[in-house]
Short mmCIF file of C-alpha atoms and ligand atoms in Angstrom, two decimals:
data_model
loop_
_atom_site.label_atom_id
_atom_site.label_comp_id
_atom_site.label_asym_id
_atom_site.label_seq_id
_atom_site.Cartn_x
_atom_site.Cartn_y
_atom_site.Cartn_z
CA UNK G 1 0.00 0.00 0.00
CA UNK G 2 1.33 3.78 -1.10
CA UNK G 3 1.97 6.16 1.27
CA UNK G 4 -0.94 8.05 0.37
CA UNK G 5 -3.46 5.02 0.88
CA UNK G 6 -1.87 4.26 4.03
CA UNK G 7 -2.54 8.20 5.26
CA UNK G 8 -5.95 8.11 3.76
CA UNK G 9 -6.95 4.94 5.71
CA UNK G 10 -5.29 5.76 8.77
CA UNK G 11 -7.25 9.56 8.34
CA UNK G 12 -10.23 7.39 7.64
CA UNK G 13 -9.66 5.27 10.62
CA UNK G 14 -9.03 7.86 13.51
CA UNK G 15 -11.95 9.99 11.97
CA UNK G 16 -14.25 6.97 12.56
CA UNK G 17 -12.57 6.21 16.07
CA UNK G 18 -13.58 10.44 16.29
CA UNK G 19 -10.00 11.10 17.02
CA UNK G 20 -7.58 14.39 14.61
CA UNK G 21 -9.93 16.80 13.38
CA UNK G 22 -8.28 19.28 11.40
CA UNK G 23 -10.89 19.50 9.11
CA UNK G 24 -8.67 21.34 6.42
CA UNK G 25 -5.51 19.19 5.83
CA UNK G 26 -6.48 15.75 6.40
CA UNK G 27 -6.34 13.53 3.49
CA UNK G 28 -9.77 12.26 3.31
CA UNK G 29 -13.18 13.10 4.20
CA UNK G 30 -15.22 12.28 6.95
CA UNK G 31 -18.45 12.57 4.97
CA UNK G 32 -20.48 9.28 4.25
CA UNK G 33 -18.34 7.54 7.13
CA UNK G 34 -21.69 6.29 8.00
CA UNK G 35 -21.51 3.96 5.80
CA UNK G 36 -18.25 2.74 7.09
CA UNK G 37 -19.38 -1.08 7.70
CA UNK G 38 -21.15 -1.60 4.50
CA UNK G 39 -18.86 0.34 1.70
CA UNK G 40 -15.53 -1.69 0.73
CA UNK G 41 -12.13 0.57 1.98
CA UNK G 42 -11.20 0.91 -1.81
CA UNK G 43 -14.81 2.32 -2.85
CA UNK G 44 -14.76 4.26 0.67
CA UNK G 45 -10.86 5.50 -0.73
CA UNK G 46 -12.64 6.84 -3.89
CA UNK G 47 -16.02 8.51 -2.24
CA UNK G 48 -13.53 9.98 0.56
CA UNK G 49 -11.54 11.64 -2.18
CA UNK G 50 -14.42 12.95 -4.18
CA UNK G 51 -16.38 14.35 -1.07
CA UNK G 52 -12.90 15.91 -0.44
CA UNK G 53 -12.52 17.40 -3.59
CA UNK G 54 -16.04 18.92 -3.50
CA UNK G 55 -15.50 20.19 0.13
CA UNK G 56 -11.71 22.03 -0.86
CA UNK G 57 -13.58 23.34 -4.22
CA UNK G 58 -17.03 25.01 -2.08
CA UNK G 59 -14.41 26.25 0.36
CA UNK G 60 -12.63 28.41 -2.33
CA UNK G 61 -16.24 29.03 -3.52
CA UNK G 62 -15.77 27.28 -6.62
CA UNK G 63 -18.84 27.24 -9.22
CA UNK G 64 -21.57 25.15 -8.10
CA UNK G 65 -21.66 22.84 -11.57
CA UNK G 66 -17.86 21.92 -10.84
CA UNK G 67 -18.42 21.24 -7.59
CA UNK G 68 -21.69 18.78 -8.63
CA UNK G 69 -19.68 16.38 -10.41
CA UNK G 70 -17.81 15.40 -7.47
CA UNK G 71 -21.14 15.49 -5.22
CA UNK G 72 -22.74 13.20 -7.91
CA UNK G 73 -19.76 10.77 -8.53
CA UNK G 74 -19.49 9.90 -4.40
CA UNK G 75 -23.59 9.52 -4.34
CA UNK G 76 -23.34 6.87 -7.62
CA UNK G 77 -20.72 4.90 -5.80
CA UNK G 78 -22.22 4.87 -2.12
CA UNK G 79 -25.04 3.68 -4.15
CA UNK G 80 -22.98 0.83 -5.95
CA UNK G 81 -23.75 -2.77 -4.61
CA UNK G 82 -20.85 -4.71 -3.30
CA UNK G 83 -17.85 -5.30 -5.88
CA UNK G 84 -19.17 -3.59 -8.93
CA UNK G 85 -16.73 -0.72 -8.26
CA UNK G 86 -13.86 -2.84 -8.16
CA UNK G 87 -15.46 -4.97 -11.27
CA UNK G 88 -15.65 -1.75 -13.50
CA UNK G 89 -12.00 0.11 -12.85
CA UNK G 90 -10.81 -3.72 -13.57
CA UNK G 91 -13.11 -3.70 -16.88
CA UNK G 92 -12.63 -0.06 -18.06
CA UNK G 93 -16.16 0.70 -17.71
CA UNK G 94 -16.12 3.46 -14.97
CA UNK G 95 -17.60 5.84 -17.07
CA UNK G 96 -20.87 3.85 -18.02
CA UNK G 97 -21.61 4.75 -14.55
CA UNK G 98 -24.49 7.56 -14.47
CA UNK G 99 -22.72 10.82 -13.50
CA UNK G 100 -19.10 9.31 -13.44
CA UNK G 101 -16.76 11.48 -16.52
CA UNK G 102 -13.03 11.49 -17.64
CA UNK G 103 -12.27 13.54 -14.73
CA UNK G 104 -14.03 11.47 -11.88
CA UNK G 105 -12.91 8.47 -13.16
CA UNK G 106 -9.57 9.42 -12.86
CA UNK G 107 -9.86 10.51 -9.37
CA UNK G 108 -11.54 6.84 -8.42
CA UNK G 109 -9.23 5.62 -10.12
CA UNK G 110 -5.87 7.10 -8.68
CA UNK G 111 -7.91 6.56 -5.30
CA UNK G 112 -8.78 2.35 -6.49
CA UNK G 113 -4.79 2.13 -6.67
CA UNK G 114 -4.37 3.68 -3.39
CA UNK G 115 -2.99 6.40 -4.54
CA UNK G 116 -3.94 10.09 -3.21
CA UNK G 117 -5.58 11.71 -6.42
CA UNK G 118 -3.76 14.41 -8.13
CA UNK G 119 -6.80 16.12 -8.67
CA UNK G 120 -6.84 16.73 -4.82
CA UNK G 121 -3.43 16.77 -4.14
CA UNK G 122 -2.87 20.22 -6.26
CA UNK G 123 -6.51 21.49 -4.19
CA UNK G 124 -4.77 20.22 -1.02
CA UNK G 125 -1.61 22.52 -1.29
CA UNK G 126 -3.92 25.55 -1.85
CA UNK G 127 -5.92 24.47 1.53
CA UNK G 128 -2.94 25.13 3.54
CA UNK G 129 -3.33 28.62 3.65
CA UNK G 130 -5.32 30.15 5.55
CA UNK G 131 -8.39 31.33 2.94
CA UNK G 132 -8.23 35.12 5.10
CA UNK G 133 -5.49 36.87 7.84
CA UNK G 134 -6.67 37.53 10.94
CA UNK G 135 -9.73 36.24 13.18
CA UNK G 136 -7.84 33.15 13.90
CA UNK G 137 -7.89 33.23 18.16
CA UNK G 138 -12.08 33.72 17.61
CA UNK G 139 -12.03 30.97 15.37
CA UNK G 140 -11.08 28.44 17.54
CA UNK G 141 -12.91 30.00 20.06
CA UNK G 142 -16.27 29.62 18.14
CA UNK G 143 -18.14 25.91 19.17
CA UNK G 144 -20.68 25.75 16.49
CA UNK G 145 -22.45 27.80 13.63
CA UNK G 146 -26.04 28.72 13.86
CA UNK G 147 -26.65 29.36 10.72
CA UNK G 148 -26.95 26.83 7.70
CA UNK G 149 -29.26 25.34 4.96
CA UNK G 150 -29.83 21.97 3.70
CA UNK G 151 -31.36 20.60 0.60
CA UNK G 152 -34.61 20.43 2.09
CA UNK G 153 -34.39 24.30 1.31
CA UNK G 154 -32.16 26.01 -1.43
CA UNK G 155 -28.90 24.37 0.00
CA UNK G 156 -26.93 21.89 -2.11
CA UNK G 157 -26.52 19.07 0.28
CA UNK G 158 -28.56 16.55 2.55
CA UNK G 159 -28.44 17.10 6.58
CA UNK G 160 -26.45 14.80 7.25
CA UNK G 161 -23.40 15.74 4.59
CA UNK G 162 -23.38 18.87 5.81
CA UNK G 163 -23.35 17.65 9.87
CA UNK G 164 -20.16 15.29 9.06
CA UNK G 165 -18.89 18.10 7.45
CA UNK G 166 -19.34 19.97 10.73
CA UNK G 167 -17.96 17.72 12.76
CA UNK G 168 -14.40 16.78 10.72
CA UNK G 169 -13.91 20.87 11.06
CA UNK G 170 -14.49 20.46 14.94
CA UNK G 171 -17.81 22.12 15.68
CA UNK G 172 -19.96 20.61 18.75
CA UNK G 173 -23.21 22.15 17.64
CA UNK G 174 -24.36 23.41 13.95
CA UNK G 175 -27.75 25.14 14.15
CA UNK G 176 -30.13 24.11 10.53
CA UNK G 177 -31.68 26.73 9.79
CA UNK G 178 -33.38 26.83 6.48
CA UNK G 179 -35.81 29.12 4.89
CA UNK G 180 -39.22 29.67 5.83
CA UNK G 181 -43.08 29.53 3.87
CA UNK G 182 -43.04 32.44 1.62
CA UNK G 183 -39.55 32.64 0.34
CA UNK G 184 -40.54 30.28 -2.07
CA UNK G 185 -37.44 30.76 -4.48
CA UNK G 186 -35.46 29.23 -2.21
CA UNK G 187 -38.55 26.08 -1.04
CA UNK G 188 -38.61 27.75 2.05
CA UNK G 189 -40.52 24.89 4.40
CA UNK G 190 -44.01 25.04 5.31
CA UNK G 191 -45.21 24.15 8.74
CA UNK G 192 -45.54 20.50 7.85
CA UNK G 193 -42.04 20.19 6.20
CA UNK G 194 -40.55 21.38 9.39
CA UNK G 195 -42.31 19.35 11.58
CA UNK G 196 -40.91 16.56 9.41
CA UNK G 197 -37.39 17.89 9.26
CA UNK G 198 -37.13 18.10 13.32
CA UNK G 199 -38.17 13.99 13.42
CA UNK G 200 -35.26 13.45 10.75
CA UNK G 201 -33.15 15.99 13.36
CA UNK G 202 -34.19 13.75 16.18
CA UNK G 203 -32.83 10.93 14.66
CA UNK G 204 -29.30 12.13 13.46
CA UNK G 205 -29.07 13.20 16.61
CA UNK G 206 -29.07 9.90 18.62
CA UNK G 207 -26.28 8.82 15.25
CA UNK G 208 -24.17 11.56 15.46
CA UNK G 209 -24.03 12.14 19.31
CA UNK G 210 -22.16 13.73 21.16
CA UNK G 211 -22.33 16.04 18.33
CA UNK G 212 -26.15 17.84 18.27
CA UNK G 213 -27.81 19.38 15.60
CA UNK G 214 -29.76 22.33 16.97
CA UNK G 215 -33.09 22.77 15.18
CA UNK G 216 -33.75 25.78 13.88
CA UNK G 217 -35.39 28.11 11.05
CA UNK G 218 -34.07 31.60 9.20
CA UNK G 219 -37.42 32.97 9.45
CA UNK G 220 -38.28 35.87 7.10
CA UNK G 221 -39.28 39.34 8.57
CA UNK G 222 -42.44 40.18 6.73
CA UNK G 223 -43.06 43.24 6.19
CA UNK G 224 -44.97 44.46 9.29
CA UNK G 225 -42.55 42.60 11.13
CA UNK G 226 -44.08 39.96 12.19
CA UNK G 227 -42.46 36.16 11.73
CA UNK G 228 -43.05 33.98 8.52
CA UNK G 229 -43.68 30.79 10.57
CA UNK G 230 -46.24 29.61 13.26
CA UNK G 231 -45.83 31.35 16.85
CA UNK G 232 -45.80 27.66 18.45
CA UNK G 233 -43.29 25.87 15.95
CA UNK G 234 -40.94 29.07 16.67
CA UNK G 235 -41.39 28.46 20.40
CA UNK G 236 -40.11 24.45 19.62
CA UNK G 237 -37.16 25.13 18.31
CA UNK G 238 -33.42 25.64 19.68
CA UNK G 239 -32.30 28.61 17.27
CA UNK G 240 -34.67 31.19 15.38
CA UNK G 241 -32.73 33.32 13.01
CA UNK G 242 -34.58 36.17 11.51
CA UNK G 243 -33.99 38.27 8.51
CA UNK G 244 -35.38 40.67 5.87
CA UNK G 245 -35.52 38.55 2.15
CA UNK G 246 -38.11 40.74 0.32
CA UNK G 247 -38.73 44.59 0.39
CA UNK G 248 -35.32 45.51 0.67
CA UNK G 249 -35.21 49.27 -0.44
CA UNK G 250 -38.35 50.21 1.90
CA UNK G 251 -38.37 53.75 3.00
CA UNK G 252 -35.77 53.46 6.21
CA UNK G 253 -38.31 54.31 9.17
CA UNK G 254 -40.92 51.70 8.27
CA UNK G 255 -37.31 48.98 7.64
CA UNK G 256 -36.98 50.63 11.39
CA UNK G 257 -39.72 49.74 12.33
CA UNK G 258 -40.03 46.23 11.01
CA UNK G 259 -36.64 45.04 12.46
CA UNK G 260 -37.54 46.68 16.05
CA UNK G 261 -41.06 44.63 15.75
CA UNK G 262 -39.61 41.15 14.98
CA UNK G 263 -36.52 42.25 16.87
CA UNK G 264 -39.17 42.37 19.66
CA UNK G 265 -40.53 38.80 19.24
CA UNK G 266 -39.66 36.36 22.23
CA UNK G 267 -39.07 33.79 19.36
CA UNK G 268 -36.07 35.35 17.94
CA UNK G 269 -32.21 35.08 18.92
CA UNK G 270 -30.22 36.12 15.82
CA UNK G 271 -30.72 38.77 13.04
CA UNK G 272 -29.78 38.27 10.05
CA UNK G 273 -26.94 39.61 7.17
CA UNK G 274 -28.72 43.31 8.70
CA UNK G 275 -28.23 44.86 5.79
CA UNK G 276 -28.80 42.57 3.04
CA UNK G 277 -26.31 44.38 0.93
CA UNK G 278 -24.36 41.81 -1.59
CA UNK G 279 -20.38 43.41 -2.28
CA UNK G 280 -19.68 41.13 -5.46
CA UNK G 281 -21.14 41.17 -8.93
CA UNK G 282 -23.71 43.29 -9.48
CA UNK G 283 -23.41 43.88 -6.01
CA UNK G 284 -27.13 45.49 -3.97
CA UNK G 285 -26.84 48.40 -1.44
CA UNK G 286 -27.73 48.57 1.85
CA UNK G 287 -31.33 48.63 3.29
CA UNK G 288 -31.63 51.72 5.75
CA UNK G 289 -32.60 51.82 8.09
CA UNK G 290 -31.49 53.46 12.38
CA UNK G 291 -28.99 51.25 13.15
CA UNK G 292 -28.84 53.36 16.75
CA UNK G 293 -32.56 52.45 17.31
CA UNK G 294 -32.16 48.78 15.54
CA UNK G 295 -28.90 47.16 17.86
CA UNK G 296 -30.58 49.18 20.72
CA UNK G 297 -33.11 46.26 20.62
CA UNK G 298 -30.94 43.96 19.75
CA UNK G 299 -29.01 44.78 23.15
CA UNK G 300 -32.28 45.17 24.81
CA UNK G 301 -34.04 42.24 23.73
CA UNK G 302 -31.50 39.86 23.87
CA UNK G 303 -31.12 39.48 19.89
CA UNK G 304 -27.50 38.37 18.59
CA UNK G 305 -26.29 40.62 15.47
CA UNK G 306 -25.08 38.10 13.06
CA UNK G 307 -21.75 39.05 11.31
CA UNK G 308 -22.32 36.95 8.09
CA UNK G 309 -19.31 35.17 6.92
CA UNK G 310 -20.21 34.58 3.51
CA UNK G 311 -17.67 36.22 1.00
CA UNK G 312 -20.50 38.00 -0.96
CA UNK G 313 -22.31 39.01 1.75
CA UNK G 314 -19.86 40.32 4.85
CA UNK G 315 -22.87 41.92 6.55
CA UNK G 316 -22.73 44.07 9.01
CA UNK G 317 -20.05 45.74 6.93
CA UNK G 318 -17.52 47.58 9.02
CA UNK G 319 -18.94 50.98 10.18
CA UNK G 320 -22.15 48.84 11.80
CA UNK G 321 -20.35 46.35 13.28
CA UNK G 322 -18.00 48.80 14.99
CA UNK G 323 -21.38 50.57 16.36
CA UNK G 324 -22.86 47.22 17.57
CA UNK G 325 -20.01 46.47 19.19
CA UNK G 326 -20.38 50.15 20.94
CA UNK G 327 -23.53 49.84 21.60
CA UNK G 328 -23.20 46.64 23.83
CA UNK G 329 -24.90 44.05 21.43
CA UNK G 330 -24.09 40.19 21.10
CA UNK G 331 -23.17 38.36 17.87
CA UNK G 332 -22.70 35.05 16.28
CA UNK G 333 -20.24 34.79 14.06
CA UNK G 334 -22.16 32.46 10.97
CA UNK G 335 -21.66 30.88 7.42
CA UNK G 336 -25.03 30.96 6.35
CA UNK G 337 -23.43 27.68 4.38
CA UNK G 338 -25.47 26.06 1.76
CA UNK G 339 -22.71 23.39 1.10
CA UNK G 340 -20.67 21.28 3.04
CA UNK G 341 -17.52 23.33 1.61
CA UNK G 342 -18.92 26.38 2.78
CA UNK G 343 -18.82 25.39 6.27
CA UNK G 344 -15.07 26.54 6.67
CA UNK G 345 -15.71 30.19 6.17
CA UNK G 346 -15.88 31.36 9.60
CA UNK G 347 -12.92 32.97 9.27
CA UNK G 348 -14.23 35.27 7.17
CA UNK G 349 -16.46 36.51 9.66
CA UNK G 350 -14.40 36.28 12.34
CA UNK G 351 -11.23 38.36 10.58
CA UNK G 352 -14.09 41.17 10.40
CA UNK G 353 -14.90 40.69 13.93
CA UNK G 354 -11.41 40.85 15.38
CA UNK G 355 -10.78 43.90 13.15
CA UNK G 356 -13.65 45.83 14.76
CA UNK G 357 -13.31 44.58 18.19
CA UNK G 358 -15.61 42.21 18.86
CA UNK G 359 -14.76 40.19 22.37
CA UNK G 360 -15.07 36.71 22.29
CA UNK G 361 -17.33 36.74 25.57
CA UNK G 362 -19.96 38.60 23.59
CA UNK G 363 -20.21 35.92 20.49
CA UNK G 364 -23.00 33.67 21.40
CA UNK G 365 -21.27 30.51 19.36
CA UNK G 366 -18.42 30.56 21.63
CA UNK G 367 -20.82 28.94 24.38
CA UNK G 368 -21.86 25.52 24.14
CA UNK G 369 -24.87 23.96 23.27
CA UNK G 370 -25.98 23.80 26.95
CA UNK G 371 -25.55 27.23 28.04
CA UNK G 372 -27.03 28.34 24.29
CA UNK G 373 -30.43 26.82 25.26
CA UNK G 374 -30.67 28.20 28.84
CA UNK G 375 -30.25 31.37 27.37
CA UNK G 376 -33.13 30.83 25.17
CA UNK G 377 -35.09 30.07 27.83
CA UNK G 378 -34.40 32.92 29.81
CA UNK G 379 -35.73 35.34 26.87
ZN1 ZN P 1 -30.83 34.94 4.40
ZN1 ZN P 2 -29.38 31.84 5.10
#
């Protein structure tokens, strides 16, 4: 056995004994370790490497269709009975397989031999460096994320991808929070879907233990501020993220007045990207609205301003932040990740954080899970 095999079991091995969890440099990926009894090590070799692949590319924030042909690759094998992996790279016939190319095939391939796959060793060199300066003492004080979607919304991944994702980069907690009724573009859940998610929660959670996914929602403000989601489903869940989706350029006291009012809800505990403002591309401006009068009740109410971490978003951008901060206010430091990949830009947020002098002691996702729920309770 190569070198590379041997590191990729070994990875492979302490991952599934829950031991080394660097999350960035490792050889092979945690995700689908599930199925660690019932996938042979060579096909578990390949779907490691391609889950790897996919994870390196959506942390660099790669296009989504590049990223999909690794995604689809690993789900066609994991889906492969018993020995027709092995029968195929024997035959040549890899790329009969539905959703396997010239590229994937090469990857299982190197991966079949034992070899680590070029493909990922050239992503692996670029994963070495840090993907921003700065933030890093926050970042490994943060415990969890409380902000993330799944496929059951407009996110590119099942639950549970995204959870083992969570874990191999260390987390405790990861908070899923997808969209809610009316944001339809993005099959936000209706009352019945999320009744159905928390049972699949429940469940992963007695698998993936100690590890707990908190159940949660990014609930959109409506525009009279009140909460897209029933008043008693809120109350169920662990974390409630709210934020404004639609009506972004309303005039700035009645977007005043609808953050205060949902800022005012005993269901909520984080707001959402504030602003809404999007700094690549096209790029869209900030809403307006007082920020004095908005992280007032954020302080008062108990309300965590969320410093987004994702690249296109950065929201609260600087000036804000520095005033939250001022003004007394808590944060949580989030991805808002809609792939597994995208899990790994905290740092983003927390480089922001650091630069405007944000103390640990005031970001809610340094606490654990425990003392996140007692303070839920208390509101
Ligand atoms: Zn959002
Ligand atoms: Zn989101």
């Amino acid at each position: 056995m190569s070198e590379a095999a041997r590191c990729i079991r070994f990875t492979v091995a302490a991952r599934t004994r829950g031991l080394g969890d660097d999350g960035v440099t490792a050889a092979a990926s945690p995700v689908l370790l599930g199925n660690v009894e019932t996938v042979e090590s060579d096909a578990r070799a390949a779907i490691d490497a391609l889950n790897r692949i996919a994870f390196l590319l959506e942390r660099t924030n790669e296009p989504t269709y590049r990223v999909r042909a690794f995604r689809k690759a690993a789900t066609t094998l994991s889906g492969l009975p018993a020995g027709e992996l092995r029968r195929r790279y024997d035959d040549g016939t890899l790329e009969e397989l539905a959703g396997i190319g010239k590229v994937t095939a090469a990857v299982i391939g190197d991966a079949m031999r034992g070899e680590t796959p070029s493909y990922l060793l050239a992503l692996q060199d670029k994963a070495e460096v840090p993907i921003v300066a700065g933030g890093a003492s926050l970042r490994a004080a943060l415990q969890g994320d409380l902000h993330t979607h799944s496929d059951w919304s407009d996110g590119g991944s099942p639950i549970e991808e995204m959870m083992r994702a969570a874990i191999a980069l260390g987390h405790s907690y990861v908070a899923l929070t997808d969209h809610s009724p009316r944001l339809t573009v993005a099959r936000g859940l209706s009352p019945d879907r999320l009744r159905e998610q928390l049972a699949v929660v429940r469940r992963l959670n007695d698998e993936l233990a100690p590890f707990r996914i908190l159940t949660g929602i990014e609930v959109d403000i409506l525009e009279d501020g009140s909460l897209d989601q029933e008043p008693a489903l809120l109350a169920e869940l662990d974390v409630v993220v709210a934020s404004v989706h639609s009506k972004l350029r309303m005039p700035r006291e009645d977007m005043t007045r609808r953050m205060v009012t949902a800022i005012a809800n005993p269901h909520m505990d984080v707001l959402g990207h504030c602003t809404g403002r999007l700094v690549v591309g096209r790029g869209r401006p900030e809403s307006e609205f007082d920020a004095e009068v908005v992280f007032e009740a954020c302080r008062q109410f108990g309300v965590a301003v969320e410093i987004n971490s994702r690249p296109e978003r950065l929201d609260p951008p600087r000036r804000l932040l520095s005033l939250a901060v001022e003004m007394g206010c808590e944060f949580s430091i989030d991805t808002d990740a809609h792939a597994p990949g995208q899990l790994d830009w905290q740092p983003y947020g927390c480089a922001r954080a650091e630069e405007c002098g944000v103390p640990a002691d005031r970001v809610i996702n340094t606490k654990t899970a425990d003392e996140l729920l007692a303070r839920r309770a208390l509101r």
